């Protein structure tokens, strides 16, 4: 019997996660003051689903969700940022087993680990990869795209730190612990 690369549960999570990412980033975006950069709550959803389902789900949720956002804004798909959303999900997702979310064990140590990793992933993806791709793909001016990346990465890290952490804590409280059920 062959081993599945991705579970049915993860496939469903990819669809739901991409839809939530799209809705939040498209309709609940708060302007940052820097052109084309918003405070997006969808990044917290991406981080939560990634931390639960891993790097493949994280990449696909970010990639699909961001593509849908760009398609509906009417300016075309900004591939450098679409790819970067996927890379953020994948980068954070590589460490998903360390967070112990499905065990219902998201305690201080895991919270700190999760947030250190997400901050580093945001810094690398939005501070380096997305702006560099903007320069190579679209010949955008470096000072403009690195400012956008710095602001986007900082806002994303803050949203995941606060909203993402709270969502994961809330989710882990719904998970039944092993041995928590007793026979009467």
PDB file of C-alpha atoms in Angstrom, residues 8-149:
ATOM      1  CA  UNK A   8      -7.810  14.208   2.576  1.00  0.00           C
ATOM      2  CA  UNK A   9      -8.085  16.349   5.709  1.00  0.00           C
ATOM      3  CA  UNK A  10      -5.170  18.490   4.480  1.00  0.00           C
ATOM      4  CA  UNK A  11      -6.729  18.855   1.015  1.00  0.00           C
ATOM      5  CA  UNK A  12      -9.941  20.130   2.603  1.00  0.00           C
ATOM      6  CA  UNK A  13      -7.872  22.451   4.820  1.00  0.00           C
ATOM      7  CA  UNK A  14      -6.115  23.834   1.725  1.00  0.00           C
ATOM      8  CA  UNK A  15      -9.473  24.749   0.171  1.00  0.00           C
ATOM      9  CA  UNK A  16     -10.830  26.309   3.355  1.00  0.00           C
ATOM     10  CA  UNK A  17      -7.537  28.039   4.178  1.00  0.00           C
ATOM     11  CA  UNK A  18      -7.151  29.510   0.680  1.00  0.00           C
ATOM     12  CA  UNK A  19     -10.762  30.746   0.770  1.00  0.00           C
ATOM     13  CA  UNK A  20     -10.318  32.378   4.194  1.00  0.00           C
ATOM     14  CA  UNK A  21      -6.958  33.875   3.147  1.00  0.00           C
ATOM     15  CA  UNK A  22      -8.625  35.315   0.046  1.00  0.00           C
ATOM     16  CA  UNK A  23     -11.657  36.766   1.850  1.00  0.00           C
ATOM     17  CA  UNK A  24      -9.626  38.344   4.654  1.00  0.00           C
ATOM     18  CA  UNK A  25      -6.903  39.764   2.385  1.00  0.00           C
ATOM     19  CA  UNK A  26      -9.336  40.998  -0.226  1.00  0.00           C
ATOM     20  CA  UNK A  27     -12.124  42.432   1.902  1.00  0.00           C
ATOM     21  CA  UNK A  28     -10.566  43.171   5.317  1.00  0.00           C
ATOM     22  CA  UNK A  29      -7.309  44.759   4.148  1.00  0.00           C
ATOM     23  CA  UNK A  30      -6.272  47.850   6.119  1.00  0.00           C
ATOM     24  CA  UNK A  31      -4.049  50.331   4.230  1.00  0.00           C
ATOM     25  CA  UNK A  32      -0.581  50.763   5.733  1.00  0.00           C
ATOM     26  CA  UNK A  33       0.320  54.120   4.227  1.00  0.00           C
ATOM     27  CA  UNK A  34       2.876  52.479   1.927  1.00  0.00           C
ATOM     28  CA  UNK A  35       1.549  52.009  -1.636  1.00  0.00           C
ATOM     29  CA  UNK A  36       0.255  48.488  -2.356  1.00  0.00           C
ATOM     30  CA  UNK A  37       0.913  47.272   1.199  1.00  0.00           C
ATOM     31  CA  UNK A  38      -1.922  46.488   3.592  1.00  0.00           C
ATOM     32  CA  UNK A  39      -2.286  45.043   7.040  1.00  0.00           C
ATOM     33  CA  UNK A  40      -3.813  41.669   6.159  1.00  0.00           C
ATOM     34  CA  UNK A  41      -5.450  39.353   8.661  1.00  0.00           C
ATOM     35  CA  UNK A  42      -5.291  36.485   6.172  1.00  0.00           C
ATOM     36  CA  UNK A  43      -1.614  35.933   6.978  1.00  0.00           C
ATOM     37  CA  UNK A  44      -2.671  34.705  10.439  1.00  0.00           C
ATOM     38  CA  UNK A  45      -4.955  32.118   8.803  1.00  0.00           C
ATOM     39  CA  UNK A  46      -2.103  31.031   6.548  1.00  0.00           C
ATOM     40  CA  UNK A  47       0.200  30.658   9.558  1.00  0.00           C
ATOM     41  CA  UNK A  48      -2.384  28.727  11.610  1.00  0.00           C
ATOM     42  CA  UNK A  49      -3.273  26.279   8.830  1.00  0.00           C
ATOM     43  CA  UNK A  50       0.419  25.854   8.007  1.00  0.00           C
ATOM     44  CA  UNK A  51       1.299  25.146  11.633  1.00  0.00           C
ATOM     45  CA  UNK A  52      -1.414  22.475  11.745  1.00  0.00           C
ATOM     46  CA  UNK A  53      -1.085  20.871   8.288  1.00  0.00           C
ATOM     47  CA  UNK A  54       2.538  21.425   7.261  1.00  0.00           C
ATOM     48  CA  UNK A  55       4.567  22.870   4.384  1.00  0.00           C
ATOM     49  CA  UNK A  56       2.659  21.513   1.370  1.00  0.00           C
ATOM     50  CA  UNK A  57      -0.648  22.833   2.676  1.00  0.00           C
ATOM     51  CA  UNK A  58       1.030  26.099   3.685  1.00  0.00           C
ATOM     52  CA  UNK A  59       2.530  26.640   0.248  1.00  0.00           C
ATOM     53  CA  UNK A  60      -0.725  25.881  -1.558  1.00  0.00           C
ATOM     54  CA  UNK A  61      -2.897  28.004   0.749  1.00  0.00           C
ATOM     55  CA  UNK A  62      -0.581  30.998   0.334  1.00  0.00           C
ATOM     56  CA  UNK A  63      -0.132  30.532  -3.407  1.00  0.00           C
ATOM     57  CA  UNK A  64      -3.789  29.911  -4.264  1.00  0.00           C
ATOM     58  CA  UNK A  65      -5.174  32.473  -1.819  1.00  0.00           C
ATOM     59  CA  UNK A  66      -2.822  35.244  -2.951  1.00  0.00           C
ATOM     60  CA  UNK A  67      -3.468  34.445  -6.631  1.00  0.00           C
ATOM     61  CA  UNK A  68      -7.216  34.856  -6.042  1.00  0.00           C
ATOM     62  CA  UNK A  69      -6.661  38.176  -4.268  1.00  0.00           C
ATOM     63  CA  UNK A  70      -4.579  39.539  -7.144  1.00  0.00           C
ATOM     64  CA  UNK A  71      -7.003  38.289  -9.797  1.00  0.00           C
ATOM     65  CA  UNK A  72      -9.923  40.089  -8.156  1.00  0.00           C
ATOM     66  CA  UNK A  73      -8.097  43.390  -7.635  1.00  0.00           C
ATOM     67  CA  UNK A  74      -7.826  43.824 -11.402  1.00  0.00           C
ATOM     68  CA  UNK A  75      -4.140  44.746 -11.584  1.00  0.00           C
ATOM     69  CA  UNK A  76      -3.067  41.286 -12.682  1.00  0.00           C
ATOM     70  CA  UNK A  77      -1.279  38.618 -10.709  1.00  0.00           C
ATOM     71  CA  UNK A  78       1.834  39.941  -8.985  1.00  0.00           C
ATOM     72  CA  UNK A  79       3.760  36.659  -9.182  1.00  0.00           C
ATOM     73  CA  UNK A  80       6.647  37.770  -6.983  1.00  0.00           C
ATOM     74  CA  UNK A  81       4.293  38.203  -4.022  1.00  0.00           C
ATOM     75  CA  UNK A  82       2.141  35.176  -4.870  1.00  0.00           C
ATOM     76  CA  UNK A  83       5.244  32.974  -4.849  1.00  0.00           C
ATOM     77  CA  UNK A  84       6.386  34.644  -1.631  1.00  0.00           C
ATOM     78  CA  UNK A  85       3.078  33.916   0.112  1.00  0.00           C
ATOM     79  CA  UNK A  86       3.527  30.274  -0.815  1.00  0.00           C
ATOM     80  CA  UNK A  87       7.147  30.316   0.358  1.00  0.00           C
ATOM     81  CA  UNK A  88       6.129  31.827   3.697  1.00  0.00           C
ATOM     82  CA  UNK A  89       3.646  28.981   4.193  1.00  0.00           C
ATOM     83  CA  UNK A  90       6.199  26.387   3.160  1.00  0.00           C
ATOM     84  CA  UNK A  91       9.010  27.905   5.250  1.00  0.00           C
ATOM     85  CA  UNK A  92       6.923  28.059   8.408  1.00  0.00           C
ATOM     86  CA  UNK A  93       5.408  24.661   7.648  1.00  0.00           C
ATOM     87  CA  UNK A  94       8.771  22.905   7.607  1.00  0.00           C
ATOM     88  CA  UNK A  95       8.749  23.228  11.395  1.00  0.00           C
ATOM     89  CA  UNK A  96       5.092  22.253  11.962  1.00  0.00           C
ATOM     90  CA  UNK A  97       5.858  19.131  14.013  1.00  0.00           C
ATOM     91  CA  UNK A  98       7.762  21.265  16.541  1.00  0.00           C
ATOM     92  CA  UNK A  99       4.606  23.211  17.395  1.00  0.00           C
ATOM     93  CA  UNK A 100       2.722  20.109  18.681  1.00  0.00           C
ATOM     94  CA  UNK A 101      -0.634  21.645  17.844  1.00  0.00           C
ATOM     95  CA  UNK A 102      -2.456  18.413  17.015  1.00  0.00           C
ATOM     96  CA  UNK A 103      -1.327  17.043  20.380  1.00  0.00           C
ATOM     97  CA  UNK A 104      -3.074  19.986  22.044  1.00  0.00           C
ATOM     98  CA  UNK A 105       0.269  20.927  23.539  1.00  0.00           C
ATOM     99  CA  UNK A 106       0.825  24.498  22.290  1.00  0.00           C
ATOM    100  CA  UNK A 107       2.429  25.856  25.465  1.00  0.00           C
ATOM    101  CA  UNK A 108       4.928  28.658  26.147  1.00  0.00           C
ATOM    102  CA  UNK A 109       7.861  26.805  24.589  1.00  0.00           C
ATOM    103  CA  UNK A 110       5.910  26.080  21.382  1.00  0.00           C
ATOM    104  CA  UNK A 111       4.478  29.598  21.282  1.00  0.00           C
ATOM    105  CA  UNK A 112       7.955  31.096  21.472  1.00  0.00           C
ATOM    106  CA  UNK A 113       9.326  28.655  18.877  1.00  0.00           C
ATOM    107  CA  UNK A 114       6.398  29.303  16.530  1.00  0.00           C
ATOM    108  CA  UNK A 115       6.832  33.066  16.768  1.00  0.00           C
ATOM    109  CA  UNK A 116      10.610  33.059  16.347  1.00  0.00           C
ATOM    110  CA  UNK A 117      10.237  30.922  13.222  1.00  0.00           C
ATOM    111  CA  UNK A 118       7.363  32.988  11.776  1.00  0.00           C
ATOM    112  CA  UNK A 119       9.249  36.242  12.371  1.00  0.00           C
ATOM    113  CA  UNK A 120      12.332  34.845  10.617  1.00  0.00           C
ATOM    114  CA  UNK A 121      10.177  33.481   7.760  1.00  0.00           C
ATOM    115  CA  UNK A 122       8.426  36.856   7.364  1.00  0.00           C
ATOM    116  CA  UNK A 123      11.762  38.694   7.383  1.00  0.00           C
ATOM    117  CA  UNK A 124      13.322  36.414   4.773  1.00  0.00           C
ATOM    118  CA  UNK A 125      10.295  36.170   2.495  1.00  0.00           C
ATOM    119  CA  UNK A 126       9.074  39.773   2.577  1.00  0.00           C
ATOM    120  CA  UNK A 127      12.364  41.507   3.348  1.00  0.00           C
ATOM    121  CA  UNK A 128      14.463  39.672   0.767  1.00  0.00           C
ATOM    122  CA  UNK A 129      12.699  37.236  -1.590  1.00  0.00           C
ATOM    123  CA  UNK A 130       9.605  39.242  -2.634  1.00  0.00           C
ATOM    124  CA  UNK A 131      11.479  42.514  -3.292  1.00  0.00           C
ATOM    125  CA  UNK A 132      14.273  40.732  -5.140  1.00  0.00           C
ATOM    126  CA  UNK A 133      11.734  38.946  -7.344  1.00  0.00           C
ATOM    127  CA  UNK A 134      10.021  42.321  -7.961  1.00  0.00           C
ATOM    128  CA  UNK A 135      13.317  43.687  -9.243  1.00  0.00           C
ATOM    129  CA  UNK A 136      14.085  40.685 -11.464  1.00  0.00           C
ATOM    130  CA  UNK A 137      10.575  40.031 -12.806  1.00  0.00           C
ATOM    131  CA  UNK A 138       9.124  43.550 -13.010  1.00  0.00           C
ATOM    132  CA  UNK A 139      12.214  45.803 -12.971  1.00  0.00           C
ATOM    133  CA  UNK A 140      10.799  47.685 -10.007  1.00  0.00           C
ATOM    134  CA  UNK A 141      13.024  50.229  -8.214  1.00  0.00           C
ATOM    135  CA  UNK A 142      14.909  48.624  -5.326  1.00  0.00           C
ATOM    136  CA  UNK A 143      14.205  51.362  -2.758  1.00  0.00           C
ATOM    137  CA  UNK A 144      10.439  51.095  -3.397  1.00  0.00           C
ATOM    138  CA  UNK A 145      10.137  47.293  -3.204  1.00  0.00           C
ATOM    139  CA  UNK A 146      12.450  46.844  -0.222  1.00  0.00           C
ATOM    140  CA  UNK A 147      10.408  49.437   1.705  1.00  0.00           C
ATOM    141  CA  UNK A 148       7.219  47.585   0.736  1.00  0.00           C
ATOM    142  CA  UNK A 149       8.770  44.286   1.804  1.00  0.00           C
TER     143      UNK A 149
END
